[in-house]
Amino acid sequence: TLRTALQALHRRGLLTLRQGHPTRVRARGASNARSPSIDRVVLLLPEPLWRLRPSVGRWVSELRPRLLQAGLELVTIEGGRAYGARPVRALEHLATTHPRSAWVVFTGTFALQRWLQDHPFPAILVGSVFPGIELPSIEYDHAAIARHAAARLTAAGHVRTAILLRRTGSAADATTCSAFAAGLHRHAPSPVVLEHDGGMTNISRQIRLLATL
C-alpha cells in the first residue's frame, strides 16, 4: 500500500513524516549515514536460469548489458541453500563474500525475504512480497490475473474448477489460489489445487489425477 511504501522510505531516511505536517523529501546530504558505493549486483535465482520461464531469461539478458554499461559486475547465484528452509547461513556467506553489492532476488521464501528486510544493503525483489514484509518489488498482479481467469470460467458455465500450480514456495502461490477462489460464483465449490515440480512427468501425473476427481 501507499502507506507501507512511505513508511519504508521514511526508515531509509529519504522522507520526513510528521503527524499534522506535510511529507517532505529529504535532501541527499540530510542523512548522516553515507551510502556505500556499489561495485556489483548479486542476482539470486531459485534454480538454473534455463529451467525458469523464458520471460525470466529475457529480463536477465536485458539487465546484464545495462550493468556492464554502468561499470557494474553481475554475479549470478543459481539455487542453493539461500532458497532453503533455513537460508541465514548461506545468505550471510554471500553477503560477506560479495561486499559493496546490490541484490536482485527472484521470488524467494518468507525466510529469505525477512532476512533481506532486516539488512541495510539495497535489494529489490522480482516477485510477490509476503504479508508483513516490506521490500521494494516488481511483479505481475497475480490476484487480478487469477480473478480474471475465474470470471471467464464462471461465464463459460464451469462449476468445478482446478488450479495446476508449479510449487515454488513464493507468496504468489497463496495469492493466486485465494484470488481465484474469490473470483468464482459464491455457490461454486472450492477449486482443486494441484501442485507440480515443473517436470513433464510430474505434470502429467497431476493431470491424470485431476481426471479421476
Short mmCIF file of C-alpha atoms in Angstrom, two decimals:
data_model
loop_
_atom_site.label_atom_id
_atom_site.label_comp_id
_atom_site.label_asym_id
_atom_site.label_seq_id
_atom_site.Cartn_x
_atom_site.Cartn_y
_atom_site.Cartn_z
CA THR A 1 0.00 0.00 0.00
CA LEU A 2 0.99 3.66 -0.29
CA ARG A 3 1.26 4.00 3.49
CA THR A 4 3.62 1.00 3.69
CA ALA A 5 5.81 2.42 0.91
CA LEU A 6 6.02 5.82 2.63
CA GLN A 7 6.97 4.21 5.93
CA ALA A 8 9.70 2.17 4.23
CA LEU A 9 11.14 5.33 2.62
CA HIS A 10 10.98 7.12 5.99
CA ARG A 11 13.01 4.35 7.66
CA ARG A 12 15.66 4.73 4.97
CA GLY A 13 15.96 8.42 5.70
CA LEU A 14 14.51 9.54 2.37
CA LEU A 15 11.29 11.09 3.69
CA THR A 16 10.30 13.10 6.74
CA LEU A 17 6.97 12.00 8.19
CA ARG A 18 5.38 14.02 10.99
CA GLN A 19 1.76 13.85 12.03
CA GLY A 20 -0.05 17.03 11.08
CA HIS A 21 2.76 18.17 8.77
CA PRO A 22 3.28 17.66 5.04
CA THR A 23 5.52 14.82 3.90
CA ARG A 24 8.92 16.13 2.84
CA VAL A 25 11.62 14.55 0.70
CA ARG A 26 14.95 14.78 2.47
CA ALA A 27 17.98 16.12 0.63
CA ARG A 28 20.66 13.61 -0.28
CA GLY A 29 23.02 15.09 2.28
CA ALA A 30 20.46 15.19 5.07
CA SER A 31 21.27 11.74 6.38
CA ASN A 32 24.38 11.19 8.46
CA ALA A 33 24.71 7.67 7.13
CA ARG A 34 26.78 7.73 3.98
CA SER A 35 25.58 5.28 1.34
CA PRO A 36 28.37 2.91 0.29
CA SER A 37 29.26 2.74 -3.38
CA ILE A 38 28.17 -0.34 -5.29
CA ASP A 39 30.62 -2.47 -7.27
CA ARG A 40 28.37 -5.31 -8.33
CA VAL A 41 24.84 -6.66 -8.47
CA VAL A 42 24.14 -10.08 -7.00
CA LEU A 43 21.32 -11.85 -8.83
CA LEU A 44 19.69 -14.64 -6.81
CA LEU A 45 17.70 -17.24 -8.75
CA PRO A 46 15.93 -20.26 -7.21
CA GLU A 47 17.28 -22.65 -9.86
CA PRO A 48 19.35 -22.61 -13.06
CA LEU A 49 18.20 -19.94 -15.49
CA TRP A 50 17.43 -22.43 -18.25
CA ARG A 51 14.80 -24.08 -16.04
CA LEU A 52 12.91 -20.86 -15.35
CA ARG A 53 10.27 -19.23 -17.52
CA PRO A 54 11.52 -17.70 -20.80
CA SER A 55 10.41 -14.28 -19.57
CA VAL A 56 12.96 -14.50 -16.75
CA GLY A 57 15.73 -15.17 -19.24
CA ARG A 58 14.67 -12.12 -21.23
CA TRP A 59 14.88 -9.63 -18.38
CA VAL A 60 18.15 -11.13 -17.15
CA SER A 61 19.57 -10.74 -20.67
CA GLU A 62 18.45 -7.10 -20.67
CA LEU A 63 19.89 -6.48 -17.21
CA ARG A 64 23.42 -7.72 -17.94
CA PRO A 65 24.45 -5.19 -20.64
CA ARG A 66 22.89 -2.32 -18.67
CA LEU A 67 25.03 -3.18 -15.67
CA LEU A 68 28.16 -3.54 -17.78
CA GLN A 69 27.49 -0.14 -19.30
CA ALA A 70 27.26 1.28 -15.78
CA GLY A 71 30.56 -0.38 -14.82
CA LEU A 72 28.95 -2.92 -12.50
CA GLU A 73 29.69 -6.63 -12.30
CA LEU A 74 26.79 -9.10 -12.40
CA VAL A 75 27.17 -12.13 -10.14
CA THR A 76 24.51 -14.79 -10.70
CA ILE A 77 23.78 -17.30 -7.93
CA GLU A 78 21.51 -20.13 -9.06
CA GLY A 79 19.69 -22.23 -6.48
CA GLY A 80 21.41 -23.40 -3.34
CA ARG A 81 20.62 -23.02 0.34
CA ALA A 82 19.60 -19.38 0.03
CA TYR A 83 16.19 -20.68 -1.07
CA GLY A 84 16.02 -23.40 1.57
CA ALA A 85 14.04 -23.52 4.80
CA ARG A 86 17.00 -22.13 6.78
CA PRO A 87 18.80 -19.71 4.48
CA VAL A 88 20.50 -17.44 7.03
CA ARG A 89 23.96 -19.04 6.97
CA ALA A 90 24.06 -19.17 3.16
CA LEU A 91 22.89 -15.55 2.89
CA GLU A 92 25.39 -14.33 5.46
CA HIS A 93 28.15 -16.07 3.48
CA LEU A 94 27.03 -14.39 0.25
CA ALA A 95 26.91 -11.00 1.95
CA THR A 96 30.43 -11.49 3.32
CA THR A 97 31.95 -12.72 0.06
CA HIS A 98 30.20 -10.09 -2.06
CA PRO A 99 30.54 -6.77 -0.23
CA ARG A 100 29.51 -3.44 -1.75
CA SER A 101 26.71 -5.14 -3.65
CA ALA A 102 23.09 -4.50 -4.54
CA TRP A 103 20.85 -7.56 -4.69
CA VAL A 104 18.21 -8.52 -7.22
CA VAL A 105 16.24 -11.50 -5.90
CA PHE A 106 13.81 -13.56 -7.96
CA THR A 107 10.82 -14.70 -5.82
CA GLY A 108 12.11 -16.04 -2.51
CA THR A 109 10.76 -17.79 0.56
CA PHE A 110 9.44 -15.93 3.58
CA ALA A 111 12.71 -16.59 5.45
CA LEU A 112 14.77 -15.17 2.58
CA GLN A 113 12.60 -12.06 2.30
CA ARG A 114 12.68 -11.46 6.04
CA TRP A 115 16.48 -11.66 6.02
CA LEU A 116 16.67 -9.12 3.20
CA GLN A 117 14.31 -6.81 5.06
CA ASP A 118 16.50 -6.94 8.17
CA HIS A 119 19.70 -5.97 6.33
CA PRO A 120 20.54 -2.46 5.13
CA PHE A 121 22.07 -3.10 1.71
CA PRO A 122 20.00 -2.22 -1.38
CA ALA A 123 17.79 -5.04 -2.62
CA ILE A 124 14.80 -5.40 -4.90
CA LEU A 125 12.54 -8.40 -5.21
CA VAL A 126 11.30 -9.63 -8.57
CA GLY A 127 8.21 -11.42 -7.35
CA SER A 128 5.45 -11.21 -4.77
CA VAL A 129 6.19 -9.99 -1.26
CA PHE A 130 4.83 -11.96 1.70
CA PRO A 131 2.43 -10.19 4.09
CA GLY A 132 4.37 -8.35 6.77
CA ILE A 133 7.49 -7.95 4.60
CA GLU A 134 8.49 -4.51 3.37
CA LEU A 135 10.75 -4.73 0.33
CA PRO A 136 10.73 -2.84 -2.96
CA SER A 137 9.39 -5.24 -5.56
CA ILE A 138 8.13 -5.59 -9.09
CA GLU A 139 5.73 -8.30 -10.16
CA TYR A 140 2.68 -9.23 -12.17
CA ASP A 141 -0.66 -8.62 -10.46
CA HIS A 142 -1.33 -12.30 -9.73
CA ALA A 143 -4.56 -11.53 -7.90
CA ALA A 144 -6.02 -9.69 -10.90
CA ILE A 145 -4.92 -12.45 -13.28
CA ALA A 146 -6.47 -15.16 -11.07
CA ARG A 147 -9.75 -13.27 -10.63
CA HIS A 148 -9.99 -12.73 -14.39
CA ALA A 149 -9.44 -16.45 -15.06
CA ALA A 150 -12.09 -17.39 -12.50
CA ALA A 151 -14.57 -14.93 -14.01
CA ARG A 152 -14.01 -16.29 -17.53
CA LEU A 153 -14.51 -19.89 -16.39
CA THR A 154 -17.65 -18.94 -14.48
CA ALA A 155 -19.03 -17.08 -17.51
CA ALA A 156 -18.39 -20.18 -19.63
CA GLY A 157 -20.57 -22.22 -17.27
CA HIS A 158 -17.88 -24.17 -15.45
CA VAL A 159 -18.71 -25.10 -11.86
CA ARG A 160 -15.94 -27.47 -10.83
CA THR A 161 -12.55 -25.84 -11.33
CA ALA A 162 -8.93 -26.64 -10.59
CA ILE A 163 -5.60 -24.85 -10.38
CA LEU A 164 -2.49 -26.58 -11.68
CA LEU A 165 0.30 -24.71 -9.99
CA ARG A 166 4.06 -25.03 -10.03
CA ARG A 167 5.32 -25.46 -6.47
CA THR A 168 7.61 -22.51 -5.74
CA GLY A 169 7.02 -21.58 -2.11
CA SER A 170 6.61 -17.94 -3.16
CA ALA A 171 3.99 -15.51 -1.93
CA ALA A 172 2.37 -15.58 -5.38
CA ASP A 173 1.14 -19.15 -4.84
CA ALA A 174 -1.18 -18.27 -1.97
CA THR A 175 -2.25 -15.02 -3.65
CA THR A 176 -3.20 -16.84 -6.85
CA CYS A 177 -5.24 -19.53 -5.08
CA SER A 178 -7.14 -17.17 -2.78
CA ALA A 179 -7.91 -14.65 -5.53
CA PHE A 180 -9.08 -17.40 -7.91
CA ALA A 181 -11.42 -18.83 -5.26
CA ALA A 182 -12.78 -15.34 -4.53
CA GLY A 183 -13.47 -14.77 -8.23
CA LEU A 184 -15.75 -17.83 -8.57
CA HIS A 185 -19.50 -17.81 -8.12
CA ARG A 186 -20.31 -17.67 -4.42
CA HIS A 187 -22.09 -21.06 -4.54
CA ALA A 188 -19.33 -22.75 -6.52
CA PRO A 189 -17.26 -25.43 -4.79
CA SER A 190 -13.70 -24.53 -3.84
CA PRO A 191 -11.19 -25.14 -6.63
CA VAL A 192 -8.96 -28.20 -6.50
CA VAL A 193 -5.32 -27.16 -6.17
CA LEU A 194 -2.70 -29.48 -7.64
CA GLU A 195 1.00 -28.66 -7.46
CA HIS A 196 3.78 -29.89 -9.73
CA ASP A 197 7.57 -29.58 -9.66
CA GLY A 198 8.00 -28.28 -13.20
CA GLY A 199 8.90 -31.64 -14.75
CA MET A 200 6.76 -33.11 -17.51
CA THR A 201 6.44 -36.44 -15.72
CA ASN A 202 5.05 -34.80 -12.60
CA ILE A 203 2.76 -32.51 -14.61
CA SER A 204 1.32 -35.50 -16.49
CA ARG A 205 0.77 -37.34 -13.22
CA GLN A 206 -1.14 -34.40 -11.74
CA ILE A 207 -3.30 -34.06 -14.86
CA ARG A 208 -4.17 -37.77 -14.74
CA LEU A 209 -5.04 -37.37 -11.06
CA LEU A 210 -7.26 -34.42 -11.91
CA ALA A 211 -9.15 -36.53 -14.44
CA THR A 212 -10.09 -39.00 -11.70
CA LEU A 213 -11.57 -36.40 -9.35
#
